[in-house]
CSV table of C-alpha atoms and ligand atoms in Angstrom, one decimal:
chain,number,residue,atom,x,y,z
A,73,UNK,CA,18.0,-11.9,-4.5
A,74,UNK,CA,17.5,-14.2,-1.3
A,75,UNK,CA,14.8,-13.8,0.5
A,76,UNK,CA,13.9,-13.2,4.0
A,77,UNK,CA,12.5,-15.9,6.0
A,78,UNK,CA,8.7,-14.8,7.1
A,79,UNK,CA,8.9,-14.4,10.7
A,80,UNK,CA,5.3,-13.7,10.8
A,81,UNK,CA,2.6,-14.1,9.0
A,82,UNK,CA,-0.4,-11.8,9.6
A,83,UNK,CA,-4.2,-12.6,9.2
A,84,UNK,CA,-6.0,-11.6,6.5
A,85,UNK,CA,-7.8,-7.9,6.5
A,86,UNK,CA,-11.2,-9.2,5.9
A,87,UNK,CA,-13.0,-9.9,9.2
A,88,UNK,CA,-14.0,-7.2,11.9
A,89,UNK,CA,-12.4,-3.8,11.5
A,90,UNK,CA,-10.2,-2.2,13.8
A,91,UNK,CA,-12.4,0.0,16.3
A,92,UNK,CA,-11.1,3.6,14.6
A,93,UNK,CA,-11.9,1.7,11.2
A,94,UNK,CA,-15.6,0.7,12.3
A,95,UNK,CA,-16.0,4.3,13.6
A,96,UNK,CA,-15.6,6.1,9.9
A,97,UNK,CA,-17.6,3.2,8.5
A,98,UNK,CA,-20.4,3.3,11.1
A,99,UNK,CA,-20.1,7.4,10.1
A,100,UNK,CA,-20.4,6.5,5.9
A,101,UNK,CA,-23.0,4.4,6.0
A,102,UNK,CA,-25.4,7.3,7.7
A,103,UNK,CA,-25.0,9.1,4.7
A,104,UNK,CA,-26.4,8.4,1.4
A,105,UNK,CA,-23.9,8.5,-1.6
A,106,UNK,CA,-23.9,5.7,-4.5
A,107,UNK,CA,-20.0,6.1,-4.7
A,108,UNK,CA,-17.3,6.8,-2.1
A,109,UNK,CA,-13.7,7.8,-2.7
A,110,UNK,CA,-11.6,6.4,0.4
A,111,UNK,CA,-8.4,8.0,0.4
A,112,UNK,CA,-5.3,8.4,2.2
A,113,UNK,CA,-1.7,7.7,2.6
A,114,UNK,CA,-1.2,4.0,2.7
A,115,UNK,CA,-1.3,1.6,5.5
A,116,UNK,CA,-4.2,3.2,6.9
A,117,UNK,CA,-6.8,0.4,5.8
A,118,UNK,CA,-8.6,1.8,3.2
A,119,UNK,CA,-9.0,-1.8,1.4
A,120,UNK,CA,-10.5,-3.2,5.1
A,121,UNK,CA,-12.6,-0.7,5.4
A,122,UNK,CA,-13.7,-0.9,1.5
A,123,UNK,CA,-14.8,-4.5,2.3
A,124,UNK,CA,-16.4,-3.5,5.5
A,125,UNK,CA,-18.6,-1.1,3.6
A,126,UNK,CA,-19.9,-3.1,0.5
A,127,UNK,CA,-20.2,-6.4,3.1
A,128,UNK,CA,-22.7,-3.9,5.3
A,129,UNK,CA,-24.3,-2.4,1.8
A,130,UNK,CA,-24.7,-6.6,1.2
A,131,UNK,CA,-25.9,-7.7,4.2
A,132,UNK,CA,-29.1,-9.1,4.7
A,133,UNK,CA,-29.8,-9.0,8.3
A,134,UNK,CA,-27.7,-5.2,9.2
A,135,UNK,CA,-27.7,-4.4,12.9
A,136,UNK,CA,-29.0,-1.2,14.3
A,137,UNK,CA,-25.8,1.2,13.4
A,138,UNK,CA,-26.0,-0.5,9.4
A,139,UNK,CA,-23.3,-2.9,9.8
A,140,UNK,CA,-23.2,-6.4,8.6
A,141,UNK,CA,-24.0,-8.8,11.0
A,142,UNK,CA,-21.4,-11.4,9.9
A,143,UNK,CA,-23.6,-14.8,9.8
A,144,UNK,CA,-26.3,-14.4,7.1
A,145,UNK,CA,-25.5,-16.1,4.0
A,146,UNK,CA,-24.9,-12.7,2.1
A,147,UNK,CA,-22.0,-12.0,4.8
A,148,UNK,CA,-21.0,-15.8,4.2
A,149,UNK,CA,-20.9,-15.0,0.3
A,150,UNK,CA,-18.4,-12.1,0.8
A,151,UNK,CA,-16.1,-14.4,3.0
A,152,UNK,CA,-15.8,-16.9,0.7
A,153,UNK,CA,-15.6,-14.6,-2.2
A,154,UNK,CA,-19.1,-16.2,-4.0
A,155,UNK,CA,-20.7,-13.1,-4.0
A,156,UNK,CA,-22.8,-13.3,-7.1
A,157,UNK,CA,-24.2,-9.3,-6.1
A,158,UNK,CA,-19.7,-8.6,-5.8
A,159,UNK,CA,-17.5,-7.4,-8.0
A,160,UNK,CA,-14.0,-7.1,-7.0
A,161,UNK,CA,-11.9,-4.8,-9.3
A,162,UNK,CA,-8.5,-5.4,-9.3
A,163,UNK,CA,-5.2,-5.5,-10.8
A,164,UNK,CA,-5.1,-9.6,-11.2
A,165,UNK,CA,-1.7,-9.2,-8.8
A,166,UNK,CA,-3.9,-7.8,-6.1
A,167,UNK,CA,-6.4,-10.2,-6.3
A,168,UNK,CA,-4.3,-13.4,-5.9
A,169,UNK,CA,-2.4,-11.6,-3.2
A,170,UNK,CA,-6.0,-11.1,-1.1
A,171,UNK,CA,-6.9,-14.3,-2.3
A,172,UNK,CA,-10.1,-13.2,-4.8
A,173,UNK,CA,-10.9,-15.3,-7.7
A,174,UNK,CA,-10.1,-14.1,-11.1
A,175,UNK,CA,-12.3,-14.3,-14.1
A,176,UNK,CA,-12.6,-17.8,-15.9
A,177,UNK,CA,-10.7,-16.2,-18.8
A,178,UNK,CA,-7.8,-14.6,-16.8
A,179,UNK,CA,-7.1,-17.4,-15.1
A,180,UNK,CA,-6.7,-19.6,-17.9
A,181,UNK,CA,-4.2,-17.5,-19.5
A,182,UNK,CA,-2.2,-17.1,-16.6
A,183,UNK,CA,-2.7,-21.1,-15.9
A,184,UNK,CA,-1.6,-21.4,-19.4
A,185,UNK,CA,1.7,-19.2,-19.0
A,186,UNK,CA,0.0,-16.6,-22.1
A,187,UNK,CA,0.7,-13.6,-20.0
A,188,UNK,CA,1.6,-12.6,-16.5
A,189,UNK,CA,-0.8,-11.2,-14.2
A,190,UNK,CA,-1.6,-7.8,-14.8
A,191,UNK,CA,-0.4,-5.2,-12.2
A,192,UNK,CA,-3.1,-2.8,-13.6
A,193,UNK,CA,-6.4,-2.6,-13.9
A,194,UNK,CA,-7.4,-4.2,-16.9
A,195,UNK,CA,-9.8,-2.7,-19.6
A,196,UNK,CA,-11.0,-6.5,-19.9
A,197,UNK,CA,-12.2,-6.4,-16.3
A,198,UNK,CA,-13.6,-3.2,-16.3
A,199,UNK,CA,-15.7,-4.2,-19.1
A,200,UNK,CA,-17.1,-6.8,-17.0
A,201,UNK,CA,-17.3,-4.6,-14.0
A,202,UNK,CA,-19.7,-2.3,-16.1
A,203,UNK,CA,-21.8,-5.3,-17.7
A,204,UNK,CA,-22.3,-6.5,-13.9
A,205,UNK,CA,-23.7,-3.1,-12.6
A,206,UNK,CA,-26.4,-3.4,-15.2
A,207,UNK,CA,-27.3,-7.0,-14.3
A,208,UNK,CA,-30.4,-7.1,-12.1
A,209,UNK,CA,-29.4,-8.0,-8.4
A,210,UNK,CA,-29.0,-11.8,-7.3
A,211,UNK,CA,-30.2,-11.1,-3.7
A,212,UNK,CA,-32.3,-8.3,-3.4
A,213,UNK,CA,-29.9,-6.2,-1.4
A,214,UNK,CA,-28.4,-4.5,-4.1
A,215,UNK,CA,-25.0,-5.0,-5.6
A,216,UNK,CA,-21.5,-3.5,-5.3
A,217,UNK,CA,-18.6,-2.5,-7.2
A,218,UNK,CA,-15.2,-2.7,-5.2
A,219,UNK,CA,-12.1,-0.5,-7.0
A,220,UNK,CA,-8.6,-1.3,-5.4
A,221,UNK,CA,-6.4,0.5,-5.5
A,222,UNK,CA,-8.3,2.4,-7.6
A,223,UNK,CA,-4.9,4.6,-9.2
A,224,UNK,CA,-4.4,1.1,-11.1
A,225,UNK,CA,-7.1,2.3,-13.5
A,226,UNK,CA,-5.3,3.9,-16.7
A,227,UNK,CA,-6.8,6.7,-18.7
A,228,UNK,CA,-8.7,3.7,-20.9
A,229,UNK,CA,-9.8,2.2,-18.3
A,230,UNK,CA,-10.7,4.9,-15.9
A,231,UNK,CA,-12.8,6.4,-18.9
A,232,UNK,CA,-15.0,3.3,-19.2
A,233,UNK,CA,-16.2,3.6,-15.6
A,234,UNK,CA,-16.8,7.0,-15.6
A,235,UNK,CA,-20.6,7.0,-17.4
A,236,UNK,CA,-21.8,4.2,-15.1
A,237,UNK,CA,-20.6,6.2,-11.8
A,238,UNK,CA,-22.3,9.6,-13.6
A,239,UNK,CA,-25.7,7.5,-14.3
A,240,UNK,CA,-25.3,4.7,-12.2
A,241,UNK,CA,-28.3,1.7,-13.1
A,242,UNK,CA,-30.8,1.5,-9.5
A,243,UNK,CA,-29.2,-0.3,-7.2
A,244,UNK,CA,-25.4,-0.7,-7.4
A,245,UNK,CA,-23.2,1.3,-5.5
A,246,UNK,CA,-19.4,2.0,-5.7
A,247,UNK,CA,-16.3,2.0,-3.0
A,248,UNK,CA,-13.1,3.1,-4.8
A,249,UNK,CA,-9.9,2.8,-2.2
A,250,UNK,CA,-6.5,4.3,-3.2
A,251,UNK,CA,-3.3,5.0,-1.6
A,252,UNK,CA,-2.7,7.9,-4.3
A,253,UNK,CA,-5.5,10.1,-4.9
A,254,UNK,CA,-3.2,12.3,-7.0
A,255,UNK,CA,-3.2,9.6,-9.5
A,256,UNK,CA,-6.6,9.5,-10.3
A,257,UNK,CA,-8.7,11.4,-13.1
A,258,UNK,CA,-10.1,14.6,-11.6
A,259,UNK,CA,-13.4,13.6,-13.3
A,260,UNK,CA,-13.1,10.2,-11.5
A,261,UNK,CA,-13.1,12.0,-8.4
A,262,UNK,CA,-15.1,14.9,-8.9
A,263,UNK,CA,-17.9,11.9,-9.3
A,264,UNK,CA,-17.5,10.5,-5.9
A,265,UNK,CA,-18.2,11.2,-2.1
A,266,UNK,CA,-14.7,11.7,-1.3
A,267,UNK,CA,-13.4,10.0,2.7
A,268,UNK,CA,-10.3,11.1,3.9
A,269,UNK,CA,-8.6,8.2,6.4
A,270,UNK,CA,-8.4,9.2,9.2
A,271,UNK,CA,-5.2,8.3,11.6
A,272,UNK,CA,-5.6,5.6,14.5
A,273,UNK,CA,-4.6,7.0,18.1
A,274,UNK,CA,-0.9,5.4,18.2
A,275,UNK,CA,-1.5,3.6,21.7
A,276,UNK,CA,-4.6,2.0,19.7
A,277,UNK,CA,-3.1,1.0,16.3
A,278,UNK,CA,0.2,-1.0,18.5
A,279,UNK,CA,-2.7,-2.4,20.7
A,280,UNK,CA,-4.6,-4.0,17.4
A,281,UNK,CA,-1.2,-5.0,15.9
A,282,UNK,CA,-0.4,-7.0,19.3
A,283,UNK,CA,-4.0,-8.3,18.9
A,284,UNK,CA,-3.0,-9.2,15.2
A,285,UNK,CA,-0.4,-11.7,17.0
A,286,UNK,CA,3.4,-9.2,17.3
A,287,UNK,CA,5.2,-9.3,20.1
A,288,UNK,CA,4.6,-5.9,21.8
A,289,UNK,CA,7.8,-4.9,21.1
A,290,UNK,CA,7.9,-5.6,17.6
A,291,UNK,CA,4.6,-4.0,17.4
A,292,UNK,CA,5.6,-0.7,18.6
A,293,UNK,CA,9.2,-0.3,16.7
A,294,UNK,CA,7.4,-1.5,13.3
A,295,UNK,CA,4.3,1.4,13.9
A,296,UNK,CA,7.3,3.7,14.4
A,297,UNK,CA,8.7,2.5,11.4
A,298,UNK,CA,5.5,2.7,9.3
A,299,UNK,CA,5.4,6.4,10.1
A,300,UNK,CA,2.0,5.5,12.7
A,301,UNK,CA,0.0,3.8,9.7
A,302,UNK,CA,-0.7,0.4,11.4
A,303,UNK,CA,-1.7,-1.5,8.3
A,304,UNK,CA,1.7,-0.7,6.4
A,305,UNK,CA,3.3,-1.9,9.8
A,306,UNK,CA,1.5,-5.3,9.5
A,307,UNK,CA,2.9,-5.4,6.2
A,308,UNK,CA,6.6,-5.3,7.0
A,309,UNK,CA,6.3,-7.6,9.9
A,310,UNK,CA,4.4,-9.9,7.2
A,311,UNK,CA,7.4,-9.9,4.8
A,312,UNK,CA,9.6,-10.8,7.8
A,313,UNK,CA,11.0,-7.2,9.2
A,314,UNK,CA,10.8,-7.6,12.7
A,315,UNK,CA,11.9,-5.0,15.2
A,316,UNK,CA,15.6,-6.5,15.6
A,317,UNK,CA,15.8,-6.3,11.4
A,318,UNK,CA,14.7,-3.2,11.1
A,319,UNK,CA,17.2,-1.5,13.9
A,320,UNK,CA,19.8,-2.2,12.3
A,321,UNK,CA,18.9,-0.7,8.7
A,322,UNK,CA,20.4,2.5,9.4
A,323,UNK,CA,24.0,1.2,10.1
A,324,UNK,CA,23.9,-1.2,7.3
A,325,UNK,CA,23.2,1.3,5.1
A,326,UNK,CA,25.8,3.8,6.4
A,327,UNK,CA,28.4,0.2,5.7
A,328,UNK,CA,26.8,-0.5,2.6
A,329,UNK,CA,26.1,-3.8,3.6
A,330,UNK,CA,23.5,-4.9,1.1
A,331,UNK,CA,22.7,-8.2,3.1
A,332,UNK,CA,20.6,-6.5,5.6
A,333,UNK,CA,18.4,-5.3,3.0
A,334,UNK,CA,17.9,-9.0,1.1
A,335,UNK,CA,14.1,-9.9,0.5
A,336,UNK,CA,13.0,-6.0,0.0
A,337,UNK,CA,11.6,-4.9,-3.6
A,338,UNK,CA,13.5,-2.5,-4.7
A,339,UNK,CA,10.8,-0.2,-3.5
A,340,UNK,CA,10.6,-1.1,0.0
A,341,UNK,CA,14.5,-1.1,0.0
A,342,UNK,CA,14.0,2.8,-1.4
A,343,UNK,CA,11.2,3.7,0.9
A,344,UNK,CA,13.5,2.5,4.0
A,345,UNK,CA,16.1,4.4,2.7
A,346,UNK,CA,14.5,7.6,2.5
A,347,UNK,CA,13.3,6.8,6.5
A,348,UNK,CA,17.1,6.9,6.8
A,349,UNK,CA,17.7,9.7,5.2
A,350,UNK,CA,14.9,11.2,6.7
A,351,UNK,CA,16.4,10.6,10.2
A,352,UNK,CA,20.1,11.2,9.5
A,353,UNK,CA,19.3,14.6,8.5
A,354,UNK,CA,16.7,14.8,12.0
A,355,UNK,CA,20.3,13.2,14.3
A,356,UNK,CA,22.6,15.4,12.3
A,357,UNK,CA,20.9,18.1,13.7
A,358,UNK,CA,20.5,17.2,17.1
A,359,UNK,CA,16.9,16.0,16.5
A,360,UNK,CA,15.2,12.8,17.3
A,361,UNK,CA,14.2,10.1,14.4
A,362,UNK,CA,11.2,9.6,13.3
A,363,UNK,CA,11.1,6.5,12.1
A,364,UNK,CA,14.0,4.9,14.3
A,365,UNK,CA,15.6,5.5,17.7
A,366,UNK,CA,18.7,7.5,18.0
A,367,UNK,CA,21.1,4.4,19.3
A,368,UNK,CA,20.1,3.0,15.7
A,369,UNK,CA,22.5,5.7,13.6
A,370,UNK,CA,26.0,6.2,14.3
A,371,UNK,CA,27.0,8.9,16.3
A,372,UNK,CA,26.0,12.5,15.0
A,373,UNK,CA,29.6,13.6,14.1
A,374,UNK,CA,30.2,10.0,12.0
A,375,UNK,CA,27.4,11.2,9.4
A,376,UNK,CA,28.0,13.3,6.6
A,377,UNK,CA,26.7,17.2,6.5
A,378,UNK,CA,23.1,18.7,5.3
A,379,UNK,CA,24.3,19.3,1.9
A,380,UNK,CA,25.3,15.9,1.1
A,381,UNK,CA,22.1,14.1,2.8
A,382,UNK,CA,19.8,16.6,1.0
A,383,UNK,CA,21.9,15.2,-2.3
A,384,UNK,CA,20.8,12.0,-1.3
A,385,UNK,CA,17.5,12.6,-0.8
A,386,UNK,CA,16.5,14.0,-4.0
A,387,UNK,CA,18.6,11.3,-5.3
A,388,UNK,CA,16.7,9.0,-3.6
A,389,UNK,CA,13.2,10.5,-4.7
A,390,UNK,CA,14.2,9.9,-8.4
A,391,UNK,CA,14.9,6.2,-7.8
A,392,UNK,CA,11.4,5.8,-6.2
A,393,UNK,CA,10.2,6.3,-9.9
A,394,UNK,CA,12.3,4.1,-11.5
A,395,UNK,CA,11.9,1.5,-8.8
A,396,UNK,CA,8.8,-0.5,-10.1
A,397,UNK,CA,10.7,-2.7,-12.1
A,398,UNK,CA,14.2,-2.0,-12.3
A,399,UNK,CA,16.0,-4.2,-15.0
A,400,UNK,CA,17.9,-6.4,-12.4
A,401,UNK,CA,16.3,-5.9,-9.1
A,402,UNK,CA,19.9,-7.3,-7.5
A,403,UNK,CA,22.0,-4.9,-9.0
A,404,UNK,CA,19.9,-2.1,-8.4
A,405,UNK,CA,20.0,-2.9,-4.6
A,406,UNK,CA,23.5,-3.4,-4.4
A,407,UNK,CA,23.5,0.1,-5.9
A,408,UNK,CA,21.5,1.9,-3.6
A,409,UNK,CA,23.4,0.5,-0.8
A,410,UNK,CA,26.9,1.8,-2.3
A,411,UNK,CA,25.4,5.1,-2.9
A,412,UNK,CA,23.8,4.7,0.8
A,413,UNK,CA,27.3,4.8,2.1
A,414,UNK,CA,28.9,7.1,0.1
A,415,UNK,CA,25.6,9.4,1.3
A,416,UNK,CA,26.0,8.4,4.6
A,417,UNK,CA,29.7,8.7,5.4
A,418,UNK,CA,31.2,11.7,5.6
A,419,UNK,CA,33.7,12.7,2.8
A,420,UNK,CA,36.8,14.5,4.1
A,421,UNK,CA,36.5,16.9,0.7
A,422,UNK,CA,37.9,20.4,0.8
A,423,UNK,CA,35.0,22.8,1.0
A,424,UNK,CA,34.6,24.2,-2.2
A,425,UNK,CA,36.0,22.1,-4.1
A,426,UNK,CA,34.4,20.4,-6.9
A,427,UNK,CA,34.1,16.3,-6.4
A,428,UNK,CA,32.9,13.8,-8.1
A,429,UNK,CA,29.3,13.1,-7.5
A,430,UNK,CA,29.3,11.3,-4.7
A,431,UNK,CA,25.6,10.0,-5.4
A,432,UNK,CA,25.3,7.8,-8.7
A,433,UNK,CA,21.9,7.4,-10.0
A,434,UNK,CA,20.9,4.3,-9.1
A,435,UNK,CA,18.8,3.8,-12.1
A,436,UNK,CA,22.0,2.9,-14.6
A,437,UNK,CA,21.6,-0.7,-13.7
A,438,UNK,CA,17.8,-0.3,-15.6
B,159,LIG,ZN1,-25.1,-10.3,7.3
């Protein structure tokens, strides 16, 4: 698959948090609690704001409100990712991506090509994460466990954590982000202070992604197209979807032009084409999109009826869960974007009559 030249790349979420972001942590750390949940759709910065809260837990110097000051060496330690009181928990793809160091053994079989990095969780690490919270604190402040996202923990691995967050030892404390509390063991969460992200005011979140360095423009289209969560807008403009890309999704999907789509996952090719579908159904009906404008889609009357966009829809919603690691990530694409335009076009079918299915499962190519 060719990839898509990065446009933009966007600064890394571990510095000061957006102003809505600073306002629910200034409101967490008031409370007591040894283990908070943060949870929410994704894109809302539930990973910045776990690091805000175990860098304020770590600091040494706090300010007035509880937050970290951002000079003393424990707030050094966190930037630089020394932290001896720090434990990061992560699926070893999530750490190199936010640029945290794995464990001397981890990276040695990866540097040694034994495995590939582990997109879960691993029992391994967990293990560790457990021996650390019984270690006695390096620098007096206490220590802290970091779990994202936490529904990479399986049922293993999940179970090992779950008698240290019942008795935790003195003086460690938990933050567990995820993007899909639904995914987690109800006795996970029925252990932790649960923190619901909240949404940024949308004249806010396109002012801190202009801040973040997009063209106003570009920062407005990509909130739109991240449904309003500013972090997941950030994220397409980092994989190089700019405003001008992402416009003209909508008619290269009703062509079938696979091109358009080149450098998405097969996921983030899914998750814009159920935006699509989304707002074809919304333009069909005389509605406005959601996600795009309405001089993105053809006209109304060039797009095919209800019956065959809800088709493509649930169609659509049973790729999603096939989409993590398709066989051939190319074929699948090319795919989705033939059964995109037979979706999207209308079909000049008797009513009644019984067709072929227009949609073919996507997932045959797995
Ligand atoms: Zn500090």
């Amino acid at each position: 698959m060719s990839t898509r030249k990065p446009a933009f790349v966007a600064p890394p979420q571990d510095g000061p948090l957006p102003p809505w972001l600073q306002q629910q942590m200034l409101d967490l750390l008031q409370q007591r609690g040894h283990a908070w949940l943060l949870q929410g759709p994704s894109g809302l910065g539930q990973y910045a704001m776990a690091l805000g809260l175990v860098r304020s837990w770590l600091c040494e110097q706090p300010q007035p409100d509880g937050s970290a000051c951002g000079h003393c060496e424990s707030c050094h330690g966190v930037e630089v990712r020394t932290h001896p009181d720090l434990f990061v928990l992560m699926p070893e793809t999530q750490l190199q991506e936010l640029n945290w160091p794995l464990g001397e053994k981890a990276q040695k079989d990866l540097d040694d090509k034994k495995r590939k990095p582990s997109k879960e969780i691993r029992i391994e690490s967990m293990r560790d994460a457990v021996e650390f919270s019984q270690r006695t604190s390096s620098r007096n402040r206490g220590k802290a466990v970091l779990i994202y996202p936490a529904e990479r923990m399986n049922h293993v691995t999940a179970n090992a954590l779950l008698k240290t967050l019942e008795e935790p030892p003195g003086d460690v404390r938990f933050v567990l982000a995820t993007e899909a509390v639904h995914q987690l063991l109800p006795t996970i969460r029925s252990r932790c202070m649960s923190h619901t992200m909240a949404w940024p005011q949308q004249d806010q979140a396109a002012a801190w992604l202009v801040q973040q360095g997009l063209p106003a423009h570009d920062a407005a289209m990509l909130l739109q197209a991240a449904g309003g969560r500013p972090h997941d807008a950030l994220a397409l403009a980092s994989q190089g979807v700019l405003a001008v890309n992402w416009k003209q999704l909508p008619q290269a999907a009703w062509n079938g032009q696979v091109t358009a789509f080149a450098g998405f996952t097969p996921l983030q090719a899914i998750d814009a084409l159920q935006k699509i579908c989304h707002d074809a159904l919304l333009v069909r009906s005389g509605s406005t999109p959601r996600f795009f404008v309405p001089e993105d889609f053809p006209a109304a009357e060039r797009l095919a009826g209800w019956n065959q966009l809800t088709r493509w829809s649930r169609q659509l919603a049973r790729d999603r869960r096939s989409a993590e690691h398709p066989y051939k990530a190319d074929l699948f694409l090319e795919d989705l974007l033939s059964q995109a335009r037979l979706a999207l076009q209308p079909r000049s079918q008797p009513a009644g009559r019984a067709a072929a299915p227009a949609v073919r499962p996507a997932a045959t190519y797995r």
